[in-house]
Coordinates of C-alpha atoms in Angstrom, one line a residue:
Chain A
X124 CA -44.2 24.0 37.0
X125 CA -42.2 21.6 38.9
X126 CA -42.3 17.9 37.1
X127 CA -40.6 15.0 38.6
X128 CA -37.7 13.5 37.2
X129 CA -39.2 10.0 37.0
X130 CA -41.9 11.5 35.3
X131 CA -39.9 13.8 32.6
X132 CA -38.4 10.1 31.9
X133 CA -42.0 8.8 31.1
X134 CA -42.7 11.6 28.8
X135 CA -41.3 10.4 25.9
X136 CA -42.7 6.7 26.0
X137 CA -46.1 8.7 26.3
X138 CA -45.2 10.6 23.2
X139 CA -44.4 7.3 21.4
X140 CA -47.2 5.7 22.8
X141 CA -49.7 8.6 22.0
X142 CA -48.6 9.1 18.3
X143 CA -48.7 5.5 17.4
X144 CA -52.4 5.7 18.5
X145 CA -53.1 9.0 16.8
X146 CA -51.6 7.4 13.4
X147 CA -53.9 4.3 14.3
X148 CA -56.9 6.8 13.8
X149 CA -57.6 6.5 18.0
X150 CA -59.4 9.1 19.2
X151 CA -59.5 9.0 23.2
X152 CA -58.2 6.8 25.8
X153 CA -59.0 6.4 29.4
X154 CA -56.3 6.2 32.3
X155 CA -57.2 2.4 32.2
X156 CA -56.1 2.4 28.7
X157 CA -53.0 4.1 29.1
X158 CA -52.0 2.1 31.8
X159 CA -52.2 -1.2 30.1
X160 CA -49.9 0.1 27.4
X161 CA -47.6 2.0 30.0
X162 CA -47.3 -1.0 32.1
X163 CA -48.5 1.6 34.7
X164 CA -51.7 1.4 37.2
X165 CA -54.4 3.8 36.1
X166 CA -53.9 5.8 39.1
X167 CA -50.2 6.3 38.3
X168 CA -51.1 7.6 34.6
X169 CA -54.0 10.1 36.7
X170 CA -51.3 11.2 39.2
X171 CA -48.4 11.4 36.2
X172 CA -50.9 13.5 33.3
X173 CA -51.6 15.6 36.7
X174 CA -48.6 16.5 37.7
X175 CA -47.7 17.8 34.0
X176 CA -50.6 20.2 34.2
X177 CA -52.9 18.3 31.8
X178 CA -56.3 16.9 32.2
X179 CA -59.2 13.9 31.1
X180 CA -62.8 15.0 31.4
X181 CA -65.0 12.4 33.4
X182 CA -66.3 9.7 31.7
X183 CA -63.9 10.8 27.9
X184 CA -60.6 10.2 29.4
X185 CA -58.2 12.0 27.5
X186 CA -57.8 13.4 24.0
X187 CA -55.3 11.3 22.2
X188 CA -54.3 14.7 19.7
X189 CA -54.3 17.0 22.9
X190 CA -52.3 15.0 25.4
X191 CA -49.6 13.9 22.5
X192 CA -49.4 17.8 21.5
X193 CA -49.3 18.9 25.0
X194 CA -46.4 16.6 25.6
X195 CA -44.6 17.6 22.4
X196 CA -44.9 21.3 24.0
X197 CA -43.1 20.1 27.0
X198 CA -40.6 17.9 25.0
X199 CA -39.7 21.2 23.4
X200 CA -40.2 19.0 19.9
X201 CA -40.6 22.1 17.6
X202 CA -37.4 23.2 17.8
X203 CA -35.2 22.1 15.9
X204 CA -31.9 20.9 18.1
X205 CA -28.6 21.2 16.2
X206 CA -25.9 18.6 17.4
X207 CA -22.2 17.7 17.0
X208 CA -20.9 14.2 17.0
X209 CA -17.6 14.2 19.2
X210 CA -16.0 10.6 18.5
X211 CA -15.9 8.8 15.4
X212 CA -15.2 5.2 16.8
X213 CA -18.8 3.1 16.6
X214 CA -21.2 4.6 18.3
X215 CA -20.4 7.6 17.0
X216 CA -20.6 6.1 13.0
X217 CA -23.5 3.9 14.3
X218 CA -25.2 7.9 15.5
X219 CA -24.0 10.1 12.5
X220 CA -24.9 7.2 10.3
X221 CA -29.0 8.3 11.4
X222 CA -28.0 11.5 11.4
X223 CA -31.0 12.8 12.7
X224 CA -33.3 11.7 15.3
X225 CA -37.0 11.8 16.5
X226 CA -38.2 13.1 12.7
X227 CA -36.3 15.9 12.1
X228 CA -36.4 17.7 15.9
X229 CA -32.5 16.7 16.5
X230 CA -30.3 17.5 13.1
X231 CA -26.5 16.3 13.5
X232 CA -24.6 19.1 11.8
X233 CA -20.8 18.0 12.4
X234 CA -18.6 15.2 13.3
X235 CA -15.9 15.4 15.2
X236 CA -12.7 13.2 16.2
X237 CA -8.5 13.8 17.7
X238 CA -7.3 10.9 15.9
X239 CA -5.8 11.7 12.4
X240 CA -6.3 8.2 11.0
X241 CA -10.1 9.1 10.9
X242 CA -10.0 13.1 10.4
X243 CA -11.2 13.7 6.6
X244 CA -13.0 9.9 6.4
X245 CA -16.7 9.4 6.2
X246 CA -18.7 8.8 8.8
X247 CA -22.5 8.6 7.3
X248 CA -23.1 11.8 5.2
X249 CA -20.4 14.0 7.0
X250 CA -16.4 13.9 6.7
X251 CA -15.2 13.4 10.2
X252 CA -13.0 17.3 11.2
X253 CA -10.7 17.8 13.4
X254 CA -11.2 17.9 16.9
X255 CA -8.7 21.6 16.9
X256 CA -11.6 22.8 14.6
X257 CA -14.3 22.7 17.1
X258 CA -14.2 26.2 18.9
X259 CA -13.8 27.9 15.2
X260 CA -16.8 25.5 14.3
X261 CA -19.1 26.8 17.0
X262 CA -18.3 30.1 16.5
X263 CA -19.9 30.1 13.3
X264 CA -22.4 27.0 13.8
X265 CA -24.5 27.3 17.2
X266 CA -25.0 24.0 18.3
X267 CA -27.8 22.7 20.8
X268 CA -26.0 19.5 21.8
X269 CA -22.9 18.0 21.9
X270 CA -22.8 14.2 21.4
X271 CA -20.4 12.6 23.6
X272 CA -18.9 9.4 22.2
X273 CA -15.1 9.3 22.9
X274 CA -13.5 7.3 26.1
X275 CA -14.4 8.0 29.3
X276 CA -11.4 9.5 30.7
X277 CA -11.4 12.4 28.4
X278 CA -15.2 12.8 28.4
X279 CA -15.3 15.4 31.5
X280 CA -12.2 17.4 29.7
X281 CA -13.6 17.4 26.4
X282 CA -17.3 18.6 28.0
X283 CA -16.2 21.4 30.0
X284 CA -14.3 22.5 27.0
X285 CA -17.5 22.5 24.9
X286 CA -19.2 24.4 27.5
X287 CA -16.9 27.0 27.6
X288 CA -17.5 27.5 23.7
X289 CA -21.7 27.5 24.6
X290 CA -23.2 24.0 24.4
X291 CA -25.8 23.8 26.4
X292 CA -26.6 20.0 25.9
X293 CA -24.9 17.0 26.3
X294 CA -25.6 13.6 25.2
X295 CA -23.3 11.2 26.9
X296 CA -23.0 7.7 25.9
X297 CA -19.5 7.3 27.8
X298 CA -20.2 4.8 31.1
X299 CA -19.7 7.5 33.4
X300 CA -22.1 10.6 35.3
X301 CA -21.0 13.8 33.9
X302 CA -20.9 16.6 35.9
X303 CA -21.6 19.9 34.3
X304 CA -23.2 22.7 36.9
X305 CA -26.7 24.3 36.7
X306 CA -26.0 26.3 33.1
X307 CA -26.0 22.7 31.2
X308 CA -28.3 19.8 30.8
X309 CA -26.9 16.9 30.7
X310 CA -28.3 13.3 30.1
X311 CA -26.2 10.6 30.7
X312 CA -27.6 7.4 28.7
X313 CA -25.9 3.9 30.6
X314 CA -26.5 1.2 27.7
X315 CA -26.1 -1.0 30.2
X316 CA -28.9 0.1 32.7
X317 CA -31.0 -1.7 30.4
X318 CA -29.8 -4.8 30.0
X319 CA -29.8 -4.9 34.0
X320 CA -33.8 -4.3 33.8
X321 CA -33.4 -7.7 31.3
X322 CA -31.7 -9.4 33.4
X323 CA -34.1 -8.6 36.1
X324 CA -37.4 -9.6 33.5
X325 CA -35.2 -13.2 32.9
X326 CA -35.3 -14.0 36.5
X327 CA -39.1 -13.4 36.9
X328 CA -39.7 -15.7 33.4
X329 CA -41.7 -18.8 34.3
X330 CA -39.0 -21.6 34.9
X331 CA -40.7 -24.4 32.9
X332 CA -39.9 -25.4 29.4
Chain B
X284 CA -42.8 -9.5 45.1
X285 CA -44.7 -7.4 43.2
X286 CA -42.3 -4.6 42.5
X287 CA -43.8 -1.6 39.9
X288 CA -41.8 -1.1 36.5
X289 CA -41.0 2.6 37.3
X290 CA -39.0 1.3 40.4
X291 CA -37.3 -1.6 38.3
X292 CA -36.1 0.7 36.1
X293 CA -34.3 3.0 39.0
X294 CA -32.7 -0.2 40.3
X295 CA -29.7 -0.4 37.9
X296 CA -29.1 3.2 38.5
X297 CA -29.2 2.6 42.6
X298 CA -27.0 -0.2 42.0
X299 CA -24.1 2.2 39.9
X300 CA -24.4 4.8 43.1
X301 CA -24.7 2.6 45.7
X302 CA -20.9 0.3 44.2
X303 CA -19.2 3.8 43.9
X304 CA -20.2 4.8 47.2
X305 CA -19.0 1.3 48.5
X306 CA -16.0 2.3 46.2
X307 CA -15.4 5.4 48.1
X308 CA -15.3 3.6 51.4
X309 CA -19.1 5.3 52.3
X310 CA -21.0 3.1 54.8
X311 CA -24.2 4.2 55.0
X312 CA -26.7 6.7 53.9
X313 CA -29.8 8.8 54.6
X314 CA -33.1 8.3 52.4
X315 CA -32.2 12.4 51.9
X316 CA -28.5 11.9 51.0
X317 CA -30.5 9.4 48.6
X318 CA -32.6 11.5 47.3
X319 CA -29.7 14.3 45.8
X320 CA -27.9 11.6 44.5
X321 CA -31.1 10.2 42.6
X322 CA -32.6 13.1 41.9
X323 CA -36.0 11.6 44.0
X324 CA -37.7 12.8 47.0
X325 CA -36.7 11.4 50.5
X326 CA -40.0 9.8 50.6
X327 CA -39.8 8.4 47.2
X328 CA -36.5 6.9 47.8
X329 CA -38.5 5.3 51.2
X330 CA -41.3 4.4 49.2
X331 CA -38.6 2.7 46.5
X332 CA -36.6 0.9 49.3
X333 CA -40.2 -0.4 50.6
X334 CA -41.2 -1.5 47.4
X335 CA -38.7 -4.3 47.0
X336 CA -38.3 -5.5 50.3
X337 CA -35.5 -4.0 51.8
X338 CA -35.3 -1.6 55.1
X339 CA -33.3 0.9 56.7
X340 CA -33.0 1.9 60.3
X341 CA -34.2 4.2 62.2
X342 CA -31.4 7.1 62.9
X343 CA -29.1 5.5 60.8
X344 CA -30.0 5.3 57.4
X345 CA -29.2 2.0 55.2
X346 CA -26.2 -0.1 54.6
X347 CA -24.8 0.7 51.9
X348 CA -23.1 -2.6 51.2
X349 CA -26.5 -4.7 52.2
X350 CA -28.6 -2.4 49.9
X351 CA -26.3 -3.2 47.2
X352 CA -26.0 -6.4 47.4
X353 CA -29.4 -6.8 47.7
X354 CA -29.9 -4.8 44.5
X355 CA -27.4 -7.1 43.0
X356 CA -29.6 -10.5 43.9
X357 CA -32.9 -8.8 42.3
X358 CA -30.9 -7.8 39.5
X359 CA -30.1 -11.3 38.8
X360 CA -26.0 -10.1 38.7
X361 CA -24.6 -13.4 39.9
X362 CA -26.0 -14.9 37.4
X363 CA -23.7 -14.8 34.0
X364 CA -25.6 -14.3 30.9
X365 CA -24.7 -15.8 27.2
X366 CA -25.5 -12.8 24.5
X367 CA -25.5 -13.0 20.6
X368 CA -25.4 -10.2 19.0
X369 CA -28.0 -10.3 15.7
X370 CA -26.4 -7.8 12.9
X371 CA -23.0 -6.6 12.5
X372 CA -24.0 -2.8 11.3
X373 CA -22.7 0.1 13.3
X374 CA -24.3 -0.6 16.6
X375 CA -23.6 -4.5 16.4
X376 CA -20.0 -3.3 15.6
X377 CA -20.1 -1.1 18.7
X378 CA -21.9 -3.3 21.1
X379 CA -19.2 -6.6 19.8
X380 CA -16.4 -3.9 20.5
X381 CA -17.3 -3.9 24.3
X382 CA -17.6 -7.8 23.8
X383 CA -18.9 -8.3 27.9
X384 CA -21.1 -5.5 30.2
X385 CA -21.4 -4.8 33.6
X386 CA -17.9 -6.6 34.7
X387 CA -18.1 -10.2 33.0
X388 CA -22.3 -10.0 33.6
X389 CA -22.6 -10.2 30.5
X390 CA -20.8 -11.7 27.9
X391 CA -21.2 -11.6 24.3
X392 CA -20.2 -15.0 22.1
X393 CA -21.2 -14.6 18.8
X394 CA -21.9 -11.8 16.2
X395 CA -24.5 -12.6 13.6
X396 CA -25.3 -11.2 10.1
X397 CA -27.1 -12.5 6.8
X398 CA -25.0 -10.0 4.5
X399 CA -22.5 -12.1 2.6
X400 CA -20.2 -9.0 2.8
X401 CA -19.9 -9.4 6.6
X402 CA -20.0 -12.7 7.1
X403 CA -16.2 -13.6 8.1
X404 CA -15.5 -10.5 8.5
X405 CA -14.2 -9.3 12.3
X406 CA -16.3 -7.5 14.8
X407 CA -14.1 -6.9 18.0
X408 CA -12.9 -10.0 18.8
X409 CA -15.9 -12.1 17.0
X410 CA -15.5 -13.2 13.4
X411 CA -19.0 -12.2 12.4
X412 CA -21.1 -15.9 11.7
X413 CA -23.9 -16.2 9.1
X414 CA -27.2 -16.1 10.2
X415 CA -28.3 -19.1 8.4
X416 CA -25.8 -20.7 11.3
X417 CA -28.1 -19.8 14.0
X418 CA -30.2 -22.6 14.5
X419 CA -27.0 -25.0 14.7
X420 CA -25.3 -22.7 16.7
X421 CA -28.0 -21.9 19.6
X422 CA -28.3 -26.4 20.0
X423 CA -24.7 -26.1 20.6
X424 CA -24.8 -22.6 23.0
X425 CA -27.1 -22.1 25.0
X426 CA -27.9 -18.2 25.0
X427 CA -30.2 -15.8 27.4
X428 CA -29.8 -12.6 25.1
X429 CA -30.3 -11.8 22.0
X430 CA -29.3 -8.3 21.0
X431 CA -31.3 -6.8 18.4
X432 CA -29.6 -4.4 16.3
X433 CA -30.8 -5.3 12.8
X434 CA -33.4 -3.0 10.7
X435 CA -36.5 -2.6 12.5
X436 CA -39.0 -4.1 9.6
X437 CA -36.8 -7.7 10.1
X438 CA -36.5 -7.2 14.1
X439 CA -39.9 -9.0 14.8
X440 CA -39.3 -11.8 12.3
X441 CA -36.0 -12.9 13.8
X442 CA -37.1 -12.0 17.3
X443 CA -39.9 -14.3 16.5
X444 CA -37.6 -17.4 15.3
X445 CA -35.2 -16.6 17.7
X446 CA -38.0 -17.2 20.6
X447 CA -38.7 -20.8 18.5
X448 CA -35.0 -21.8 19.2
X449 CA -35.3 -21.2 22.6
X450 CA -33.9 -17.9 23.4
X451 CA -35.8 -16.3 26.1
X452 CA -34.0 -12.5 26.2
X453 CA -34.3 -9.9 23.8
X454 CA -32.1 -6.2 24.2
X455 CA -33.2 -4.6 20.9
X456 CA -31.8 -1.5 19.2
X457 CA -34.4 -1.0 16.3
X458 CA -36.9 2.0 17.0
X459 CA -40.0 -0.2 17.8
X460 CA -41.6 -2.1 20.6
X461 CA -41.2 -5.5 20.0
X462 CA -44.2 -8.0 21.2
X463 CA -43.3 -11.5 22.1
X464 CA -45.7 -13.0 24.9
X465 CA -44.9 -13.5 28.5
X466 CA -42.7 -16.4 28.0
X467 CA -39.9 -13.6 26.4
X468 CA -38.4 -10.8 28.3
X469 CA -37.8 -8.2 26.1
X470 CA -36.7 -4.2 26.5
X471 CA -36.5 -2.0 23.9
X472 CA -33.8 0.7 24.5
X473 CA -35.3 3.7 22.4
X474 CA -32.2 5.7 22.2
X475 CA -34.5 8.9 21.4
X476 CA -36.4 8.9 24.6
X477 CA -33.4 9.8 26.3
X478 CA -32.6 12.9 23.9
X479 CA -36.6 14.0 23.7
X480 CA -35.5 14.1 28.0
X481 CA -32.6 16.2 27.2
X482 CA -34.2 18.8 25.0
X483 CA -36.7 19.4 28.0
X484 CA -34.2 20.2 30.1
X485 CA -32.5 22.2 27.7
X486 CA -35.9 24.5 28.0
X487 CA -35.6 24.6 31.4
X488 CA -32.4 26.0 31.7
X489 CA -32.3 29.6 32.6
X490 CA -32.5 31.9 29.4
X491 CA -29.5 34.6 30.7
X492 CA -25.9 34.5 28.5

């Protein structure tokens, strides 16, 4: 099944969306529904919940608990992803300080850094190693995802490396596209996107005071 | 101009391809050249470029310094925006490292905390401020952006005083959705979407060693 990118990108605010309802005791929810909350018109949420293969029934909408599960299939949220921090500067304390993410679907196993003032300090629960260490790490450790928070200019190197020792995934917060071939998924987060979109939202605020 | 949140959400990322094409010394481009570049459809990118006003030609594709800089103008990125950045924990830390975004778009003045620990304490180049300062502060600077990187059961609270002083912008960190009216524009950046996208793609890559 072919999905869209812009609609892979919406899965996850469904997920969030659909679970919060689901904890809320909600039941069902009609495309009309889901599109108030998804800022989304109702025909968008029809032609997105389509295009993933799931269905509403006429007149019920859709199942709050089926939809959110069906998602969590497709979101691949029952396996568990192991990852490695690479980059022990802030975001990568500010990341191994959670540790892990989305419950317990993404587990950070290992931190990583070159910089021997911060090899053997603590970052969260884990004592940041040795950035030599990593291929003898991985060999022993399979690792889902790499966590890319060093500079940009060594982020490509440092990637390509990791792929050569068989990550697979790549989490890269450095301001830059990574480039890593078919056999690698890569998702390249741009803090900064966002604060565009805000800047865009200010300008459409109502002027008065 | 009505323009649909999916499409608002692409703009920042049309804008970073679009500069380092310009960058490059590109002139102009095809809706399909586009398309690989944005991982879209020719017709979506069409549909996009429709959306908010803008036109190519026929047989020649668009200008890729006018699309730009018309991206630029609906992004508001003339306009320089004040930021305060509310707690000085690992993200606030990372965030005040980077001190301004997108060139000098954005620029960050003041770091916030209420822990007496950090207060006069350094973030980058801010010397963190306490947050009983805030009120006192905001009458002397005006501010567009708060960013929000406190614990998520205290984000609405001070989101909510925040708003009563007069700040209108809100980039928050914690993992929920914060609700502040229509006089507020507010985007929550939910880090986790962005790896819940990752792991589907890591189940889409082909199973071979």
């Amino acid at each position: 099944m072919f999905i869209p990118d812009p609609v892979i990108h919406r899965l996850p605010v469904y997920y969030r969306h659909l679970q919060q309802l689901h904890l809320q005791g909600v039941k069902q929810i009609s495309s009309h529904g889901l599109a108030d909350i998804m800022n989304l018109t109702a025909s968008q949420i029809r032609q997105d919940i389509n295009r993933i293969g799931a269905a509403g029934r006429q007149g019920f909408g859709y199942s709050i608990e089926e939809l959110k599960n069906y998602i969590a299939g497709l979101l691949a949220m029952n396996q568990k992803r192991k990852m490695i921090i690479i980059g022990a500067g802030n975001i990568g304390h500010a990341l191994a300080q959670s540790g892990s993410f989305a419950g317990e679907s993404f587990e950070t196993i290992a931190v990583f850094d070159n910089n021997p003032e911060k090899i053997g300090t603590a970052a969260g629960n884990y004592t940041v190693r040795s950035i030599d260490s990593l291929q003898s790490f991985l060999a022993d450790h399979p690792v889902d995802i790499a966590v890319l928070a060093v500079p940009a200019d060594q982020t490509q190197r440092i990637a390509e490396n990791l792929k050569l020792f068989g990550v697979k995934g790549f989490w890269n917060f450095a301001p830059i596209d990574l480039v890593l071939g078919t056999r690698a998924a890569v998702v390249n987060v741009h803090l900064t996107d966002s604060l565009e979109v805000l800047s865009y939202q200010l300008d459409q605020l109502p002027k008065s005071e």
